[in-house]
PDB file of C-alpha atoms and ligand atoms in Angstrom:
ATOM      1  CA  MET A 158     -38.030   6.949  85.563  1.00  0.00           C
ATOM      2  CA  ARG A 159     -35.127   5.961  83.309  1.00  0.00           C
ATOM      3  CA  ALA A 160     -32.880   3.015  83.981  1.00  0.00           C
ATOM      4  CA  LEU A 161     -29.310   3.646  85.293  1.00  0.00           C
ATOM      5  CA  SER A 162     -26.507   3.172  82.813  1.00  0.00           C
ATOM      6  CA  PHE A 163     -23.741   0.610  83.407  1.00  0.00           C
ATOM      7  CA  ASN A 164     -21.237   3.428  84.037  1.00  0.00           C
ATOM      8  CA  GLN A 165     -23.492   5.065  86.629  1.00  0.00           C
ATOM      9  CA  VAL A 166     -23.828   1.747  88.504  1.00  0.00           C
ATOM     10  CA  LEU A 167     -20.047   1.215  88.294  1.00  0.00           C
ATOM     11  CA  VAL A 168     -19.249   4.696  89.652  1.00  0.00           C
ATOM     12  CA  GLY A 169     -21.856   4.236  92.362  1.00  0.00           C
ATOM     13  CA  LEU A 170     -20.225   0.916  93.445  1.00  0.00           C
ATOM     14  CA  ILE A 171     -16.760   2.493  93.475  1.00  0.00           C
ATOM     15  CA  VAL A 172     -17.990   5.427  95.581  1.00  0.00           C
ATOM     16  CA  VAL A 173     -19.746   3.095  98.047  1.00  0.00           C
ATOM     17  CA  THR A 174     -16.625   0.863  98.296  1.00  0.00           C
ATOM     18  CA  ALA A 175     -14.356   3.862  98.873  1.00  0.00           C
ATOM     19  CA  LEU A 176     -16.690   5.244 101.552  1.00  0.00           C
ATOM     20  CA  MET A 177     -16.811   1.867 103.264  1.00  0.00           C
ATOM     21  CA  ALA A 178     -13.031   1.597 103.191  1.00  0.00           C
ATOM     22  CA  MET A 179     -12.596   5.094 104.652  1.00  0.00           C
ATOM     23  CA  THR A 180     -15.162   4.722 107.417  1.00  0.00           C
ATOM     24  CA  HIS A 181     -13.800   1.267 108.314  1.00  0.00           C
ATOM     25  CA  ARG A 182     -10.270   2.588 108.615  1.00  0.00           C
ATOM     26  CA  ALA A 183     -11.540   5.442 110.751  1.00  0.00           C
ATOM     27  CA  GLY A 184     -12.917   2.822 113.102  1.00  0.00           C
ATOM     28  CA  MET A 185     -16.527   3.771 112.549  1.00  0.00           C
ATOM     29  CA  TRP A 186     -17.606   0.162 112.031  1.00  0.00           C
ATOM     30  CA  GLY A 187     -16.295  -3.407 112.135  1.00  0.00           C
ATOM     31  CA  ALA A 188     -14.010  -4.974 114.733  1.00  0.00           C
ATOM     32  CA  ARG A 189     -11.879  -2.369 116.492  1.00  0.00           C
ATOM     33  CA  PRO A 190      -8.269  -3.051 117.310  1.00  0.00           C
ATOM     34  CA  VAL A 191      -7.682  -3.895 120.976  1.00  0.00           C
ATOM     35  CA  PRO A 192      -5.968  -0.935 122.583  1.00  0.00           C
ATOM     36  CA  GLU A 193      -2.499  -1.555 124.038  1.00  0.00           C
ATOM     37  CA  PRO A 194      -2.579  -1.757 127.838  1.00  0.00           C
ATOM     38  CA  PRO A 195      -0.993   1.271 129.463  1.00  0.00           C
ATOM     39  CA  PRO A 196       2.565   0.705 130.732  1.00  0.00           C
ATOM     40  CA  PRO A 197       2.706  -0.306 134.436  1.00  0.00           C
ATOM     41  CA  THR A 198       3.098   2.549 136.884  1.00  0.00           C
ATOM     42  CA  PRO A 199       6.147   2.647 139.203  1.00  0.00           C
ATOM     43  CA  ALA A 200       3.865   1.665 142.078  1.00  0.00           C
ATOM     44  CA  ALA A 201       2.662  -1.396 140.168  1.00  0.00           C
ATOM     45  CA  ILE A 202       6.263  -2.370 139.347  1.00  0.00           C
ATOM     46  CA  ALA A 203       7.271  -2.010 143.007  1.00  0.00           C
ATOM     47  CA  PHE A 204       4.275  -4.091 144.079  1.00  0.00           C
ATOM     48  CA  GLN A 205       5.111  -6.849 141.603  1.00  0.00           C
ATOM     49  CA  ARG A 206       8.704  -6.918 142.780  1.00  0.00           C
ATOM     50  CA  ALA A 207       7.642  -7.100 146.437  1.00  0.00           C
ATOM     51  CA  GLU A 208       5.227  -9.932 145.625  1.00  0.00           C
ATOM     52  CA  ALA A 209       7.966 -11.871 143.826  1.00  0.00           C
ATOM     53  CA  GLU A 210      10.335 -11.386 146.779  1.00  0.00           C
ATOM     54  CA  ARG A 211       7.654 -12.492 149.232  1.00  0.00           C
ATOM     55  CA  ALA A 212       6.999 -15.639 147.177  1.00  0.00           C
ATOM     56  CA  ALA A 213      10.733 -16.378 147.013  1.00  0.00           C
ATOM     57  CA  ARG A 214      11.058 -15.954 150.802  1.00  0.00           C
ATOM     58  CA  ALA A 215       8.080 -18.251 151.397  1.00  0.00           C
ATOM     59  CA  ALA A 216       9.592 -20.903 149.114  1.00  0.00           C
ATOM     60  CA  ALA A 217      12.958 -20.634 150.894  1.00  0.00           C
ATOM     61  CA  ALA A 218      11.274 -20.960 154.313  1.00  0.00           C
ATOM     62  CA  ALA A 219       9.344 -24.043 153.174  1.00  0.00           C
ATOM     63  CA  ALA A 220      12.531 -25.613 151.824  1.00  0.00           C
ATOM     64  CA  GLU A 221      14.366 -24.889 155.102  1.00  0.00           C
ATOM     65  CA  GLN A 222      11.533 -26.412 157.111  1.00  0.00           C
ATOM     66  CA  ALA A 223      11.574 -29.539 154.944  1.00  0.00           C
ATOM     67  CA  ARG A 224      15.365 -29.775 155.373  1.00  0.00           C
ATOM     68  CA  LEU A 225      15.103 -29.479 159.165  1.00  0.00           C
ATOM     69  CA  GLN A 226      12.298 -32.004 159.308  1.00  0.00           C
ATOM     70  CA  ALA A 227      14.349 -34.488 157.318  1.00  0.00           C
ATOM     71  CA  ALA A 228      17.383 -33.908 159.563  1.00  0.00           C
ATOM     72  CA  THR A 229      15.555 -34.166 162.891  1.00  0.00           C
ATOM     73  CA  ARG A 230      15.468 -37.628 164.326  1.00  0.00           C
ATOM     74  CA  PRO A 231      12.056 -38.595 165.660  1.00  0.00           C
ATOM     75  CA  ALA A 232      11.939 -38.930 169.448  1.00  0.00           C
ATOM     76  CA  GLU A 233      12.623 -42.411 170.756  1.00  0.00           C
ATOM     77  CA  GLU A 234       9.770 -44.424 172.118  1.00  0.00           C
ATOM     78  CA  GLU A 235       9.879 -46.779 175.044  1.00  0.00           C
ATOM     79  CA  SER A 236       9.327 -49.744 172.762  1.00  0.00           C
ATOM     80  CA  VAL A 237      12.923 -49.499 171.465  1.00  0.00           C
ATOM     81  CA  LEU A 238      13.914 -51.181 174.727  1.00  0.00           C
ATOM     82  CA  ALA A 239      13.322 -54.877 175.283  1.00  0.00           C
ATOM     83  CA  GLU A 240       9.899 -55.714 176.647  1.00  0.00           C
ATOM     84  CA  GLY A 241       9.878 -56.552 180.356  1.00  0.00           C
ATOM     85  CA  GLU A 242       9.303 -55.450 183.931  1.00  0.00           C
ATOM     86  CA  GLY A 243      11.083 -52.176 184.661  1.00  0.00           C
ATOM     87  CA  ARG A 244      11.195 -51.019 181.056  1.00  0.00           C
ATOM     88  CA  SER A 245       9.111 -47.870 181.628  1.00  0.00           C
ATOM     89  CA  GLU A 246      11.166 -46.879 184.663  1.00  0.00           C
ATOM     90  CA  THR A 247      14.438 -47.497 182.858  1.00  0.00           C
ATOM     91  CA  PHE A 248      13.318 -45.554 179.805  1.00  0.00           C
ATOM     92  CA  ALA A 249      12.115 -42.634 181.901  1.00  0.00           C
ATOM     93  CA  TYR A 250      15.194 -42.521 184.151  1.00  0.00           C
ATOM     94  CA  CYS A 251      17.870 -43.115 181.558  1.00  0.00           C
ATOM     95  CA  THR A 252      16.827 -41.022 178.567  1.00  0.00           C
ATOM     96  CA  ALA A 253      17.116 -37.668 180.330  1.00  0.00           C
ATOM     97  CA  CYS A 254      20.688 -37.322 179.064  1.00  0.00           C
ATOM     98  CA  HIS A 255      21.227 -39.743 176.211  1.00  0.00           C
ATOM     99  CA  SER A 256      19.334 -42.043 173.895  1.00  0.00           C
ATOM    100  CA  THR A 257      18.854 -45.721 174.631  1.00  0.00           C
ATOM    101  CA  ALA A 258      21.539 -46.581 172.070  1.00  0.00           C
ATOM    102  CA  LEU A 259      24.167 -46.690 174.832  1.00  0.00           C
ATOM    103  CA  ILE A 260      22.014 -49.166 176.735  1.00  0.00           C
ATOM    104  CA  ARG A 261      21.019 -51.293 173.755  1.00  0.00           C
ATOM    105  CA  ARG A 262      24.616 -51.679 172.641  1.00  0.00           C
ATOM    106  CA  SER A 263      25.793 -52.723 176.063  1.00  0.00           C
ATOM    107  CA  ALA A 264      26.115 -56.233 177.429  1.00  0.00           C
ATOM    108  CA  PHE A 265      27.109 -56.017 181.070  1.00  0.00           C
ATOM    109  CA  SER A 266      26.903 -58.253 184.106  1.00  0.00           C
ATOM    110  CA  ARG A 267      24.515 -57.220 186.845  1.00  0.00           C
ATOM    111  CA  GLN A 268      27.443 -56.095 188.962  1.00  0.00           C
ATOM    112  CA  ARG A 269      28.796 -53.907 186.187  1.00  0.00           C
ATOM    113  CA  TRP A 270      25.369 -52.351 185.540  1.00  0.00           C
ATOM    114  CA  ASP A 271      25.146 -51.668 189.253  1.00  0.00           C
ATOM    115  CA  GLU A 272      28.547 -49.968 189.274  1.00  0.00           C
ATOM    116  CA  LEU A 273      27.557 -48.016 186.193  1.00  0.00           C
ATOM    117  CA  MET A 274      24.696 -46.408 188.133  1.00  0.00           C
ATOM    118  CA  ASP A 275      27.216 -44.941 190.592  1.00  0.00           C
ATOM    119  CA  TRP A 276      29.541 -43.946 187.765  1.00  0.00           C
ATOM    120  CA  MET A 277      26.663 -42.162 186.037  1.00  0.00           C
ATOM    121  CA  THR A 278      25.954 -40.304 189.277  1.00  0.00           C
ATOM    122  CA  ASN A 279      29.553 -39.530 190.246  1.00  0.00           C
ATOM    123  CA  VAL A 280      30.880 -38.654 186.820  1.00  0.00           C
ATOM    124  CA  HIS A 281      27.804 -37.443 184.963  1.00  0.00           C
ATOM    125  CA  ARG A 282      25.739 -36.132 187.856  1.00  0.00           C
ATOM    126  CA  MET A 283      22.798 -38.447 187.396  1.00  0.00           C
ATOM    127  CA  ASN A 284      20.307 -38.257 190.252  1.00  0.00           C
ATOM    128  CA  PRO A 285      21.424 -40.989 192.683  1.00  0.00           C
ATOM    129  CA  LEU A 286      19.478 -44.126 191.900  1.00  0.00           C
ATOM    130  CA  GLU A 287      18.577 -45.913 195.108  1.00  0.00           C
ATOM    131  CA  GLY A 288      16.224 -48.323 196.789  1.00  0.00           C
ATOM    132  CA  GLU A 289      13.568 -50.327 194.967  1.00  0.00           C
ATOM    133  CA  LEU A 290      13.836 -48.266 191.825  1.00  0.00           C
ATOM    134  CA  ARG A 291      17.551 -49.054 191.583  1.00  0.00           C
ATOM    135  CA  THR A 292      16.885 -52.767 192.039  1.00  0.00           C
ATOM    136  CA  LEU A 293      14.120 -52.687 189.448  1.00  0.00           C
ATOM    137  CA  ILE A 294      16.214 -50.866 186.846  1.00  0.00           C
ATOM    138  CA  VAL A 295      19.447 -52.790 187.417  1.00  0.00           C
ATOM    139  CA  ASP A 296      17.533 -56.075 187.309  1.00  0.00           C
ATOM    140  CA  TYR A 297      15.889 -55.015 184.090  1.00  0.00           C
ATOM    141  CA  LEU A 298      19.216 -54.009 182.537  1.00  0.00           C
ATOM    142  CA  ALA A 299      20.986 -57.188 183.628  1.00  0.00           C
ATOM    143  CA  ARG A 300      18.151 -59.379 182.385  1.00  0.00           C
ATOM    144  CA  HIS A 301      17.794 -57.806 178.950  1.00  0.00           C
ATOM    145  CA  TYR A 302      21.222 -56.306 178.359  1.00  0.00           C
ATOM    146  CA  GLY A 303      23.311 -58.801 180.258  1.00  0.00           C
ATOM    147  CA  GLU A 304      26.620 -60.334 179.345  1.00  0.00           C
ATOM    148  CA  ARG A 305      26.426 -62.261 176.133  1.00  0.00           C
ATOM    149  CA  GLU A 306      28.205 -65.516 175.472  1.00  0.00           C
ATOM    150  CA  GLY A 307      31.901 -64.840 174.915  1.00  0.00           C
ATOM    151  CA  GLN A 308      31.369 -61.114 175.024  1.00  0.00           C
ATOM    152  CA  ALA A 309      32.084 -59.614 178.386  1.00  0.00           C
ATOM    153  CA  TYR A 310      32.172 -56.023 177.223  1.00  0.00           C
ATOM    154  CA  THR A 311      30.799 -54.269 174.192  1.00  0.00           C
ATOM    155  CA  ASN A 312      32.005 -50.900 173.135  1.00  0.00           C
ATOM    156  CA  PRO A 313      28.751 -48.970 172.689  1.00  0.00           C
ATOM    157  CA  PHE A 314      30.285 -46.885 169.945  1.00  0.00           C
ATOM    158  CA  LEU A 315      31.175 -49.785 167.723  1.00  0.00           C
ATOM    159  CA  ASN A 316      28.664 -51.838 165.819  1.00  0.00           C
ATOM    160  CA  ASN A 317      30.007 -55.228 166.828  1.00  0.00           C
TER     161      ASN A 317
HETATM  162  C1  LIG B1236      22.631 -37.178 184.108  1.00  0.00           C
HETATM  163  C2  LIG B1236      22.747 -37.681 182.746  1.00  0.00           C
HETATM  164  C3  LIG B1236      22.647 -39.157 182.556  1.00  0.00           C
HETATM  165  C4  LIG B1236      21.638 -39.997 182.961  1.00  0.00           C
HETATM  166  C5  LIG B1236      20.345 -39.653 183.660  1.00  0.00           C
HETATM  167  C6  LIG B1236      22.015 -41.313 182.510  1.00  0.00           C
HETATM  168  N1  LIG B1236      23.206 -41.251 181.850  1.00  0.00           N
HETATM  169 FE1  LIG B1236      24.170 -42.812 180.996  1.00  0.00          FE
HETATM  170  N2  LIG B1236      25.647 -41.603 180.401  1.00  0.00           N
HETATM  171  C7  LIG B1236      25.687 -40.246 180.608  1.00  0.00           C
HETATM  172  C8  LIG B1236      26.857 -39.716 179.980  1.00  0.00           C
HETATM  173  C9  LIG B1236      27.260 -38.240 179.956  1.00  0.00           C
HETATM  174  C10 LIG B1236      27.537 -40.805 179.413  1.00  0.00           C
HETATM  175  C11 LIG B1236      28.833 -40.798 178.603  1.00  0.00           C
HETATM  176  C12 LIG B1236      28.475 -40.635 177.169  1.00  0.00           C
HETATM  177  C13 LIG B1236      29.683 -40.557 176.306  1.00  0.00           C
HETATM  178  O1  LIG B1236      30.758 -40.944 176.742  1.00  0.00           O
HETATM  179  O2  LIG B1236      29.514 -40.136 175.165  1.00  0.00           O
HETATM  180  C14 LIG B1236      26.749 -41.970 179.687  1.00  0.00           C
HETATM  181  C15 LIG B1236      27.092 -43.254 179.280  1.00  0.00           C
HETATM  182  C16 LIG B1236      26.316 -44.370 179.465  1.00  0.00           C
HETATM  183  C17 LIG B1236      26.661 -45.713 179.023  1.00  0.00           C
HETATM  184  C18 LIG B1236      27.917 -46.127 178.309  1.00  0.00           C
HETATM  185  C19 LIG B1236      28.923 -46.464 179.370  1.00  0.00           C
HETATM  186  C20 LIG B1236      30.058 -47.319 178.881  1.00  0.00           C
HETATM  187  O3  LIG B1236      31.132 -47.228 179.525  1.00  0.00           O
HETATM  188  O4  LIG B1236      29.882 -48.067 177.947  1.00  0.00           O
HETATM  189  C21 LIG B1236      25.642 -46.515 179.402  1.00  0.00           C
HETATM  190  C22 LIG B1236      25.549 -47.999 179.166  1.00  0.00           C
HETATM  191  C23 LIG B1236      24.675 -45.693 180.067  1.00  0.00           C
HETATM  192  N3  LIG B1236      25.113 -44.390 180.106  1.00  0.00           N
HETATM  193  C24 LIG B1236      23.518 -46.176 180.627  1.00  0.00           C
HETATM  194  C25 LIG B1236      22.639 -45.417 181.362  1.00  0.00           C
HETATM  195  C26 LIG B1236      21.511 -45.965 182.058  1.00  0.00           C
HETATM  196  C27 LIG B1236      21.137 -47.423 182.087  1.00  0.00           C
HETATM  197  C28 LIG B1236      20.884 -44.906 182.664  1.00  0.00           C
HETATM  198  C29 LIG B1236      19.670 -44.965 183.535  1.00  0.00           C
HETATM  199  C30 LIG B1236      19.848 -45.652 184.790  1.00  0.00           C
HETATM  200  C31 LIG B1236      21.619 -43.707 182.321  1.00  0.00           C
HETATM  201  N4  LIG B1236      22.696 -44.062 181.558  1.00  0.00           N
HETATM  202  C32 LIG B1236      21.275 -42.447 182.755  1.00  0.00           C
HETATM  203  C33 LIG B1236      24.768 -39.476 181.277  1.00  0.00           C
HETATM  204  C34 LIG B1236      23.624 -39.963 181.851  1.00  0.00           C
END
């Protein structure tokens, strides 16, 4: 067997290289290009839009809830009133219509508290407060929200 000439080897290499280049380009070997994803169908587009709207609505609802929570004052607790006998009864009887702020800002004599019970009934239709319960509540009010020194009457709507 005779040895190959330089030219024969050269031609052989060129042919092999050309074949490799052609088959590679045809995708017969080597890494293949990733195919483009197909364009979304109208149904997929509609679904995506609906999902985005749903997420936006959920976010708006959460924001509204947070706003309401921040704006809502927590319910008053009995302990806002001064500690003492009759506090529970006073809190229960007097917070049906308004907060205790009106009470806490007041400084009345026992007689004026007593008159106020009738005023609350006559003018604001409070259940008539009578008997032992009336004594207990009026005593409580006079003891803890009685007249202060040099201050016979406090306007409950002013911070003085
Ligand atoms: C039936 C509803 C109702 C009940 C129950 C009620 N109040 Fe009132 N009270 C009112 C209304 C209405 C006002 C007037 C509020 C205003 O003017 O903004 C008022 C006003 C007041 C004031 C301010 C009066 C002033 O002239 O400074 C005080 C103090 C007060 N209430 C104390 C009490 C106490 C103490 C009790 C419990 C014994 C009580 N309220 C129970 C309806 C009620």
